[in-house]
XYZ file of C-alpha atoms in Angstrom:
668
model
C 73.904 94.327 132.906
C 77.162 95.520 134.451
C 80.535 95.161 132.844
C 83.024 93.086 134.802
C 86.450 94.668 135.024
C 89.621 92.629 135.292
C 91.017 92.416 138.796
C 94.253 94.148 137.839
C 95.830 95.974 134.952
C 97.502 93.965 132.223
C 101.102 94.800 133.248
C 100.350 93.934 136.885
C 98.771 90.611 135.958
C 101.632 89.780 133.592
C 104.261 90.534 136.243
C 102.348 88.412 138.750
C 102.159 85.431 136.412
C 105.786 85.630 135.254
C 106.992 86.481 138.808
C 109.176 89.316 137.506
C 110.108 91.946 140.071
C 110.309 95.651 139.439
C 113.802 97.086 139.106
C 114.851 100.048 141.281
C 114.709 103.439 139.567
C 118.482 103.684 138.889
C 118.379 100.370 136.959
C 115.175 100.734 134.950
C 117.182 101.764 131.899
C 119.022 98.430 131.832
C 116.437 96.172 130.063
C 115.768 98.751 127.343
C 119.507 99.269 126.791
C 120.053 95.504 126.560
C 117.348 95.284 123.881
C 118.945 98.097 121.871
C 122.373 96.418 122.036
C 120.880 93.034 121.107
C 119.078 94.575 118.113
C 122.291 96.225 116.917
C 124.195 92.936 117.194
C 121.453 90.915 115.514
C 121.002 93.339 112.620
C 124.759 93.456 112.110
C 124.938 89.653 112.111
C 121.924 88.959 109.853
C 122.464 91.806 107.370
C 126.280 91.598 107.458
C 126.604 95.333 108.081
C 130.127 95.198 109.524
C 129.393 97.536 112.455
C 130.221 95.172 115.297
C 132.549 92.589 113.820
C 134.352 92.256 117.163
C 131.290 90.323 118.436
C 129.520 89.263 115.207
C 132.447 88.371 112.954
C 132.322 84.741 114.092
C 129.062 82.825 114.356
C 129.836 81.244 117.738
C 131.098 84.584 119.049
C 127.711 86.113 118.225
C 125.951 83.293 120.088
C 128.198 83.815 123.121
C 127.495 87.550 122.985
C 123.720 86.995 122.945
C 123.910 84.821 126.078
C 126.375 87.147 127.827
C 124.099 90.121 127.189
C 120.789 88.567 128.229
C 121.586 86.067 130.980
C 122.646 88.649 133.629
C 119.149 90.172 133.353
C 117.614 86.980 134.729
C 119.220 87.488 138.151
C 117.972 91.068 138.285
C 114.405 90.390 137.098
C 113.573 87.030 138.697
C 114.035 86.645 142.474
C 115.535 83.505 144.018
C 112.096 82.656 145.468
C 108.700 83.840 144.245
C 107.908 85.116 147.752
C 110.645 87.753 147.256
C 108.924 89.274 144.216
C 107.890 92.442 146.073
C 111.239 92.887 147.824
C 114.225 94.926 146.636
C 117.068 93.146 144.832
C 119.421 91.519 147.402
C 123.201 91.891 147.185
C 123.769 88.315 146.073
C 121.618 88.773 142.964
C 123.725 91.758 141.941
C 126.769 89.547 142.490
C 125.316 86.689 140.414
C 124.368 89.094 137.624
C 127.881 90.587 137.571
C 129.486 87.120 137.651
C 127.338 85.989 134.721
C 128.340 89.060 132.722
C 132.045 88.545 133.467
C 132.055 84.804 132.695
C 129.943 85.343 129.571
C 132.295 88.118 128.482
C 135.261 85.759 128.914
C 133.749 83.308 126.388
C 132.922 86.135 123.966
C 136.504 87.401 124.156
C 137.954 83.909 123.636
C 135.502 82.716 120.964
C 138.213 82.524 118.274
C 140.698 80.322 120.225
C 137.775 78.201 121.492
C 136.970 77.358 117.878
C 140.453 77.278 116.347
C 142.235 75.395 119.161
C 139.389 73.012 120.035
C 138.866 74.120 123.629
C 135.733 71.966 123.739
C 138.089 69.002 124.185
C 141.256 70.531 125.700
C 141.151 73.971 127.294
C 143.336 76.060 129.633
C 142.601 75.784 133.349
C 141.008 79.223 133.540
C 138.580 78.277 130.750
C 137.650 75.096 132.638
C 136.953 77.066 135.824
C 134.881 79.548 133.805
C 132.957 76.574 132.370
C 132.137 75.291 135.862
C 130.848 78.735 136.840
C 128.750 79.127 133.654
C 127.282 75.651 134.106
C 125.991 76.466 137.590
C 124.824 79.982 136.670
C 122.848 78.745 133.657
C 121.038 76.043 135.661
C 120.095 78.623 138.311
C 118.942 81.078 135.630
C 116.817 78.328 134.037
C 115.275 77.587 137.456
C 114.329 81.205 138.019
C 112.952 81.933 134.563
C 111.550 78.512 133.618
C 110.747 76.863 136.930
C 112.157 74.108 139.112
C 111.190 71.162 136.826
C 113.317 72.548 133.966
C 116.274 73.115 136.302
C 116.044 69.603 137.756
C 115.725 67.865 134.379
C 118.388 69.992 132.662
C 120.696 69.814 135.698
C 120.470 66.042 136.119
C 120.914 65.388 132.399
C 123.869 67.786 132.233
C 125.567 65.588 134.868
C 124.704 62.361 133.053
C 128.087 62.001 131.239
C 129.777 61.725 134.662
C 127.832 58.570 135.579
C 127.018 57.195 132.133
C 128.926 53.964 132.811
C 127.096 53.073 136.056
C 123.489 53.782 135.064
C 121.347 50.721 134.285
C 121.000 48.881 130.995
C 119.702 50.733 127.926
C 120.938 54.210 128.904
C 124.473 53.096 129.744
C 127.258 54.855 127.814
C 130.909 55.893 127.940
C 131.594 58.271 130.846
C 133.453 61.600 130.852
C 135.278 63.498 133.571
C 133.901 66.639 135.205
C 136.285 68.923 133.294
C 135.553 67.196 129.960
C 131.823 67.549 130.533
C 132.098 71.221 131.507
C 134.218 72.022 128.439
C 131.795 70.237 126.114
C 128.762 72.010 127.592
C 130.171 75.514 127.312
C 132.556 75.382 124.351
C 131.084 72.916 121.851
C 128.321 73.760 119.378
C 126.223 70.800 120.563
C 125.218 71.910 124.068
C 124.583 75.449 125.372
C 125.489 76.842 121.935
C 123.529 74.109 120.143
C 120.389 74.053 117.980
C 118.022 75.738 120.495
C 120.266 78.772 120.963
C 121.106 78.931 117.255
C 117.383 79.026 116.431
C 116.864 81.794 118.986
C 119.736 83.952 117.712
C 119.059 83.345 114.021
C 115.259 83.366 113.856
C 113.373 83.943 117.092
C 114.701 87.378 118.133
C 113.122 89.167 115.169
C 109.712 87.578 115.634
C 109.687 88.301 119.364
C 110.433 91.963 118.646
C 107.684 92.031 116.019
C 105.184 90.560 118.479
C 106.046 93.051 121.219
C 105.888 96.041 118.844
C 102.578 94.779 117.472
C 101.050 94.659 120.952
C 102.461 97.987 122.101
C 101.365 99.774 118.922
C 97.717 98.835 119.414
C 97.579 95.666 117.307
C 95.725 93.766 120.034
C 93.125 96.521 120.326
C 92.692 96.654 116.540
C 92.171 92.910 116.132
C 89.728 92.707 118.999
C 87.777 95.738 117.724
C 87.642 94.160 114.267
C 86.430 90.907 115.801
C 83.736 92.719 117.809
C 82.619 94.603 114.709
C 82.291 91.384 112.700
C 81.044 88.897 115.310
C 79.954 90.741 118.455
C 76.252 90.730 117.521
C 75.854 86.983 116.793
C 74.875 84.434 119.452
C 77.681 83.963 121.929
C 79.377 86.828 120.079
C 82.041 87.879 122.611
C 83.265 84.276 122.923
C 83.579 84.074 119.132
C 85.344 87.426 119.226
C 87.871 85.858 121.594
C 88.585 83.090 119.074
C 88.928 85.455 116.147
C 91.036 88.116 117.887
C 93.241 85.673 119.796
C 93.807 83.657 116.640
C 94.927 86.737 114.715
C 96.937 88.233 117.552
C 98.469 84.953 118.662
C 99.452 84.034 115.140
C 101.759 87.051 115.175
C 102.802 87.409 118.812
C 103.584 83.701 119.329
C 102.955 83.799 123.097
C 100.020 82.232 124.963
C 100.338 84.359 128.112
C 100.826 87.632 126.215
C 97.860 86.707 124.035
C 95.601 86.123 127.044
C 96.648 89.392 128.643
C 96.267 91.379 125.403
C 92.877 90.183 124.156
C 91.466 88.614 127.334
C 91.175 91.890 129.245
C 88.546 92.976 126.690
C 86.898 89.713 125.606
C 86.467 88.129 129.064
C 84.409 91.022 130.559
C 82.297 91.050 127.369
C 81.639 87.298 127.728
C 80.586 87.897 131.332
C 78.116 90.557 130.170
C 76.130 88.140 128.013
C 75.787 85.595 130.821
C 78.817 83.298 130.538
C 80.417 82.212 133.812
C 83.868 83.434 134.853
C 85.449 80.009 134.420
C 83.812 79.442 131.006
C 84.956 82.861 129.774
C 88.495 82.157 131.041
C 88.469 78.719 129.431
C 87.440 80.173 126.058
C 90.238 82.743 126.173
C 92.836 80.164 127.259
C 91.893 77.839 124.382
C 91.790 80.661 121.838
C 95.187 82.004 122.916
C 96.739 78.521 122.856
C 95.414 77.998 119.336
C 96.842 81.331 118.274
C 100.351 80.058 118.974
C 99.673 77.021 116.769
C 98.465 79.186 113.873
C 100.811 80.486 111.172
C 102.510 82.701 110.209
C 104.216 83.080 113.637
C 103.909 80.106 115.976
C 106.262 80.895 118.826
C 109.873 79.932 119.459
C 109.262 76.172 119.298
C 108.353 76.233 115.609
C 111.641 77.939 114.745
C 113.585 75.353 116.730
C 111.633 72.694 114.833
C 112.716 74.199 111.519
C 116.352 73.913 112.677
C 115.921 70.277 113.760
C 114.238 69.287 110.497
C 116.607 71.444 108.436
C 113.732 72.972 106.455
C 112.680 76.602 105.876
C 110.355 77.984 108.534
C 107.738 78.559 105.814
C 107.476 74.764 105.428
C 106.574 74.474 109.124
C 104.038 77.304 108.789
C 102.329 75.664 105.799
C 102.175 72.299 107.571
C 100.450 73.939 110.540
C 97.630 75.553 108.526
C 95.071 72.721 108.395
C 95.560 71.434 111.985
C 95.126 74.984 113.337
C 91.982 75.497 111.230
C 90.534 72.244 112.575
C 91.331 73.286 116.151
C 89.692 76.704 115.834
C 86.713 75.171 114.014
C 86.153 72.744 116.899
C 86.393 75.595 119.402
C 84.023 77.793 117.377
C 81.422 75.035 117.011
C 81.556 74.251 120.744
C 80.939 77.894 121.638
C 78.150 78.244 119.076
C 76.491 75.064 120.366
C 76.848 76.227 123.992
C 75.307 79.613 123.143
C 72.453 78.019 121.177
C 71.685 75.467 123.878
C 71.692 78.111 126.617
C 70.029 80.843 124.499
C 72.929 83.282 124.911
C 72.608 86.279 122.607
C 75.255 88.628 121.289
C 75.874 92.239 122.244
C 73.564 95.026 120.995
C 74.746 96.374 117.635
C 74.757 99.957 118.942
C 77.491 99.041 121.447
C 79.814 97.578 118.818
C 82.507 99.384 116.838
C 82.017 100.081 113.133
C 83.836 97.783 110.714
C 84.665 100.717 108.444
C 85.949 102.931 111.267
C 88.027 100.087 112.727
C 89.654 99.367 109.358
C 90.196 103.064 108.734
C 92.129 103.423 111.999
C 94.134 100.180 111.828
C 94.314 99.096 108.177
C 98.107 99.121 108.325
C 98.178 96.186 110.773
C 96.663 94.006 108.030
C 99.093 95.475 105.496
C 102.091 94.635 107.703
C 100.648 91.160 108.314
C 100.484 90.692 104.525
C 104.106 91.807 104.108
C 105.251 89.323 106.736
C 103.379 86.438 105.105
C 104.670 87.378 101.651
C 108.284 87.517 102.833
C 107.914 84.224 104.698
C 106.109 82.161 102.082
C 107.052 83.758 98.756
C 110.503 85.265 99.313
C 111.592 82.605 101.855
C 113.382 85.253 103.960
C 112.313 84.112 107.419
C 115.413 85.417 109.222
C 114.952 89.039 108.117
C 111.191 89.159 107.400
C 110.149 90.234 110.925
C 112.679 93.102 110.918
C 111.260 94.520 107.679
C 107.706 94.034 108.993
C 108.595 95.709 112.296
C 110.249 98.662 110.539
C 107.199 99.168 108.320
C 104.869 98.860 111.308
C 106.814 101.499 113.250
C 106.770 103.941 110.310
C 103.043 103.503 109.614
C 102.237 103.628 113.309
C 103.965 106.998 113.677
C 101.986 108.326 110.703
C 98.738 107.265 112.404
C 97.254 109.797 114.813
C 95.472 107.054 116.797
C 98.388 104.879 117.985
C 101.422 107.156 117.584
C 104.155 106.432 120.141
C 105.729 108.750 122.637
C 109.081 108.270 124.361
C 107.431 106.303 127.192
C 105.978 103.802 124.695
C 109.437 103.253 123.213
C 111.050 102.492 126.577
C 108.173 100.219 127.650
C 108.420 98.263 124.402
C 112.170 97.832 124.712
C 111.853 96.734 128.361
C 109.081 94.233 127.559
C 111.183 92.732 124.787
C 114.178 92.357 127.111
C 112.111 90.377 129.626
C 110.943 87.981 126.906
C 114.489 87.555 125.599
C 115.978 86.938 129.046
C 113.336 84.346 129.950
C 113.774 82.401 126.745
C 117.579 82.505 126.683
C 117.770 81.059 130.217
C 115.456 78.195 129.287
C 117.138 77.445 125.952
C 120.650 77.531 127.421
C 119.591 75.152 130.214
C 117.826 72.737 127.884
C 120.764 72.945 125.486
C 122.875 71.138 128.098
C 120.328 68.336 128.124
C 120.803 67.912 124.376
C 124.581 68.233 124.843
C 124.675 65.423 127.402
C 122.838 63.071 125.030
C 125.175 64.072 122.201
C 128.354 63.723 124.284
C 127.554 60.202 125.437
C 126.185 59.059 122.087
C 122.861 58.256 123.731
C 120.937 60.404 121.234
C 121.799 57.817 118.595
C 120.720 54.753 120.625
C 117.777 55.967 122.695
C 115.468 55.693 119.677
C 116.139 51.946 119.476
C 115.396 51.636 123.192
C 111.991 53.286 122.714
C 111.250 50.948 119.805
C 112.180 47.889 121.899
C 110.019 49.048 124.817
C 107.040 49.433 122.447
C 107.733 46.018 120.930
C 107.842 47.596 117.473
C 104.168 48.635 117.734
C 103.629 52.014 116.028
C 100.296 52.772 117.794
C 101.960 52.049 121.141
C 104.906 54.262 120.170
C 102.465 57.068 119.375
C 100.668 56.666 122.694
C 104.029 56.637 124.496
C 104.993 59.776 122.598
C 101.744 61.526 123.477
C 102.019 60.595 127.154
C 105.688 61.614 127.378
C 105.082 64.930 125.586
C 102.123 65.654 127.837
C 103.950 64.870 131.069
C 107.027 66.883 130.070
C 104.788 69.726 128.870
C 103.217 69.932 132.324
C 106.565 70.315 134.060
C 108.464 72.273 131.390
C 107.819 74.952 128.823
C 106.659 73.610 125.471
C 109.994 74.595 123.867
C 112.002 72.694 126.465
C 109.751 69.624 126.225
C 109.889 69.704 122.430
C 113.691 69.921 122.299
C 114.121 66.925 124.600
C 111.616 64.807 122.675
C 112.924 65.893 119.266
C 116.252 64.340 120.260
C 115.008 61.332 122.231
C 111.609 60.309 120.873
C 111.165 61.684 117.352
C 113.805 59.375 115.797
C 112.019 56.355 117.319
C 108.693 57.356 115.744
C 110.318 58.141 112.404
C 112.648 55.116 112.188
C 110.583 52.575 114.106
C 107.184 53.644 112.851
C 108.077 54.809 109.372
C 106.110 57.993 110.058
C 106.467 61.305 108.246
C 109.175 63.425 110.005
C 107.157 66.646 109.800
C 104.074 64.903 111.197
C 106.081 63.448 114.093
C 107.603 66.788 115.094
C 104.214 68.517 114.826
C 102.720 65.710 116.920
C 105.263 66.382 119.681
C 104.637 70.143 119.476
C 100.858 69.752 119.791
C 101.024 67.374 122.731
C 103.535 69.606 124.460
C 101.180 72.601 123.988
C 98.402 70.777 125.830
C 99.968 71.780 129.141
C 98.635 75.318 128.579
C 95.013 74.170 128.913
C 95.323 70.942 130.914
C 95.295 70.850 134.735
C 97.095 70.674 137.086
C 99.369 73.366 135.596
C 97.394 74.869 132.659
C 99.445 78.067 132.391
C 97.182 79.653 129.783
C 94.062 78.843 131.801
C 95.713 80.198 134.962
C 96.485 83.506 133.230
C 92.902 83.720 131.932
C 91.545 82.855 135.393
C 93.587 85.704 136.855
C 92.024 88.150 134.381
C 88.510 86.710 134.858
C 88.720 86.474 138.646
C 87.858 82.762 138.385
C 89.185 79.646 140.124
C 92.253 78.386 138.235
C 91.404 74.665 138.420
C 87.787 75.214 137.364
C 88.963 77.372 134.455
C 91.486 74.687 133.477
C 88.768 72.018 133.374
C 86.568 74.262 131.209
C 89.511 74.894 128.864
C 90.246 71.175 128.685
C 86.658 70.458 127.632
C 86.420 73.316 125.143
C 89.767 72.467 123.573
C 89.140 68.712 123.620
C 89.504 68.451 119.844
C 93.223 69.231 120.167
C 93.770 65.935 122.002
C 93.171 63.846 118.885
C 94.051 66.213 115.998
C 97.756 65.214 116.291
C 96.821 61.552 115.769
C 94.901 62.511 112.617
C 97.823 64.163 110.853
C 100.306 61.505 111.981
C 98.054 58.817 110.522
C 97.516 60.839 107.349
C 100.125 63.516 106.536
C 97.742 64.988 103.944
C 96.435 67.074 106.850
C 99.832 68.793 107.065
C 99.992 69.446 103.307
C 102.006 66.301 102.526
C 100.482 64.606 99.468
C 98.491 65.148 96.281
C 96.236 68.269 96.202
C 93.035 66.243 95.654
C 93.884 63.942 98.562
C 94.581 66.934 100.809
C 91.220 68.531 99.917
C 89.269 65.273 100.398
C 90.846 64.459 103.759
C 90.384 68.056 104.921
C 86.661 68.138 104.065
C 86.063 64.835 105.811
C 87.994 66.010 108.877
C 85.953 69.246 108.977
C 82.666 67.318 109.062
C 84.041 64.994 111.729
C 85.232 67.913 113.902
C 81.829 69.641 113.622
C 80.052 66.480 114.817
C 82.564 65.889 117.619
C 82.373 69.488 118.912
C 78.573 69.501 118.707
C 78.373 66.295 120.720
C 80.608 67.797 123.411
C 78.042 70.567 124.010
C 74.868 68.612 123.193
C 73.639 70.758 120.300
C 73.950 70.107 116.547
C 73.318 72.748 113.886
C 70.248 71.859 111.808
C 69.124 69.316 114.406
C 68.982 71.239 117.684
C 69.424 69.938 121.197
C 70.713 66.359 121.367
C 68.189 64.885 123.734
C 66.352 65.810 126.927
C 66.993 63.888 130.107
C 70.283 62.415 131.270
C 69.986 58.955 129.682
C 68.769 60.237 126.320
C 71.544 62.822 126.165
C 74.254 60.301 126.998
C 73.122 57.912 124.249
C 72.529 60.528 121.539
C 75.649 62.543 122.221
C 77.743 59.355 122.312
C 76.413 58.316 118.879
C 77.145 61.717 117.348
C 80.591 61.837 118.978
C 81.497 58.377 117.662
C 80.302 59.406 114.184
C 82.504 62.499 114.339
C 85.603 60.560 115.371
C 85.048 57.939 112.672
C 84.623 60.593 109.982
C 87.718 62.513 111.065
C 89.851 59.372 111.248
C 91.834 58.629 108.063
C 91.313 55.116 106.730
C 93.960 52.590 105.729
C 97.490 52.175 107.021
C 97.444 51.562 110.771
C 93.643 51.957 110.825
C 92.048 48.541 110.080
C 89.223 50.099 107.993
C 89.153 51.759 104.587
C 87.897 55.328 104.165
C 84.530 54.152 102.795
C 84.094 51.670 105.638
C 84.693 54.458 108.155
C 82.137 56.662 106.382
C 79.628 53.803 106.519
C 80.256 53.197 110.232
C 79.942 56.938 110.896
C 76.586 57.046 109.080
C 75.433 53.992 111.050
C 76.081 55.920 114.265
C 74.959 59.385 113.138
C 71.591 58.595 111.549
C 70.133 56.816 114.618
C 71.552 59.618 116.793
C 69.793 62.312 114.746
C 66.563 60.294 114.648
C 66.601 59.810 118.437
C 67.317 63.535 118.926
C 64.278 64.447 116.808
C 62.059 62.021 118.732
C 63.312 63.411 122.034
C 62.607 66.990 120.909
C 59.037 66.122 119.837
C 58.376 64.311 123.105
C 59.719 67.278 125.069
C 57.568 69.709 123.053
C 54.432 67.606 123.645
C 55.214 67.546 127.367
C 55.530 71.342 127.436
C 52.280 71.742 125.499
C 50.445 69.330 127.816
C 51.672 71.176 130.917
C 50.875 74.631 129.537
């Protein structure tokens, strides 16, 4: 067999997907320099070092400085139109970048009077004009970095206070003038400088740096080599390697696209070698990388924003995410195992696989650093500074290793990569912050929950379905962070107040349904990235990912109905519900691929397969579903119903197998 090679190198594919253009030679030092300055400011702010008190002495001044430093990069890195990606930077982008730096610098310089004299409500004329300029620049930056849907939604909502008195019925509110709205957006702590940006500046920066350093220091290669050494030889081995490596890598990098482009360039060609189609291989990688972002200890920027909204330590979010992420990866693993068994797909020859001992010998320190990060997050509760300590340790150990030691080029590439991530996220968070600010300014954030409850007629199941549909639709058009922030303000209170649901479960529910956009057509960003690496059709890869990751579509309903699945409850209850959910997920995933461990193929012939797989699938859903509460059956009744579906399904599968074997024997 021949080894498929990815159609382009990882950096090329990443630039293509993110639509970032290459800077001219005289400016290539800019992103790295911005990262260095941002790190100095952040370390000074978090560790109270007193180096840069002229920009970190005041909390809001630090936030202004972060935006002023990063936002100008957006106009240099992202072209006005994607078709201009290969062209040189036009004069107007230099002008926009300079204007953003000047306006941002004005707010940094005036941070003290903004706070002390209440400029958010009454500001000098020059500050108002600067606010108008920042408003427009931020919406344009959000459009370039996050896409047109984010710009439209954030832009329209940012204008909402101007017309709040003439909009229809439930969303009517007190209006504000243009100057009042501009001042509130730029100089209050509820809009651009609100919760999303505060989470970014206080928590996210460190974890993004850790993820970038981990990738650039060979962490992706180590985890995938370890996965190949452990699982490469079993049936469907490379696909299982993708799950294992992407889960480990994604749990620390926190980025779906980066995860695909780090582990996918090795796992996808290996999956092709053992006979899996391009679209199937891409779908596996997309699902695995999406799951990695949902797995603790690092779950991406959205989880940190969630911690700010819920006013809980990030470690609480990480613990709550453990069981749902295990269930998701279990469902994915079982589907791949069933697919490989049904299609007789073997693993790779043992002689071609790396040694477990040699792999651990070369990269043991990645596991050590991982352990330090988890310990500082969960035991010491130091989430703000934990990634900086972990990154420092990783850099020291990496330089002592002869296998992955950095040169000067590696340093500059790492700093530049980090700057691109920072700039993209800051543009999106600043834009979406104005959406939150508009709801806060008009008071709509306090009444919109009641409107949702009235629309649903007080029905909690209907509220949940509305929440799932809204999260899904917004997730398709926006990044998951942007969709989450909007729904955390607008929808979460309705589910919590109107439905009496657990707050953590509700926010996790919104996060999960927002993440579905990465594997669900028509957008399916994770599947598109994997398709690019695999050389497959994007839509076909998205459909494969949707099928493979199908378990994620109902896991959120499970933990909303029973918060024991997010570690809320008595230990015995948590264990019992978890075990039952595991059995249910195994049956569900097996039915999706038509093969059940210990039973074999679930029927031969179209009609037999439909009936048998439907029975097993129903049994799986019934077992996974928590009884009581909104569910009109007790736990024991659900177990009985599941058995009533499963036992006939298994019996029919056995009969079908015997009949098929007799037919083969008779025809031999």
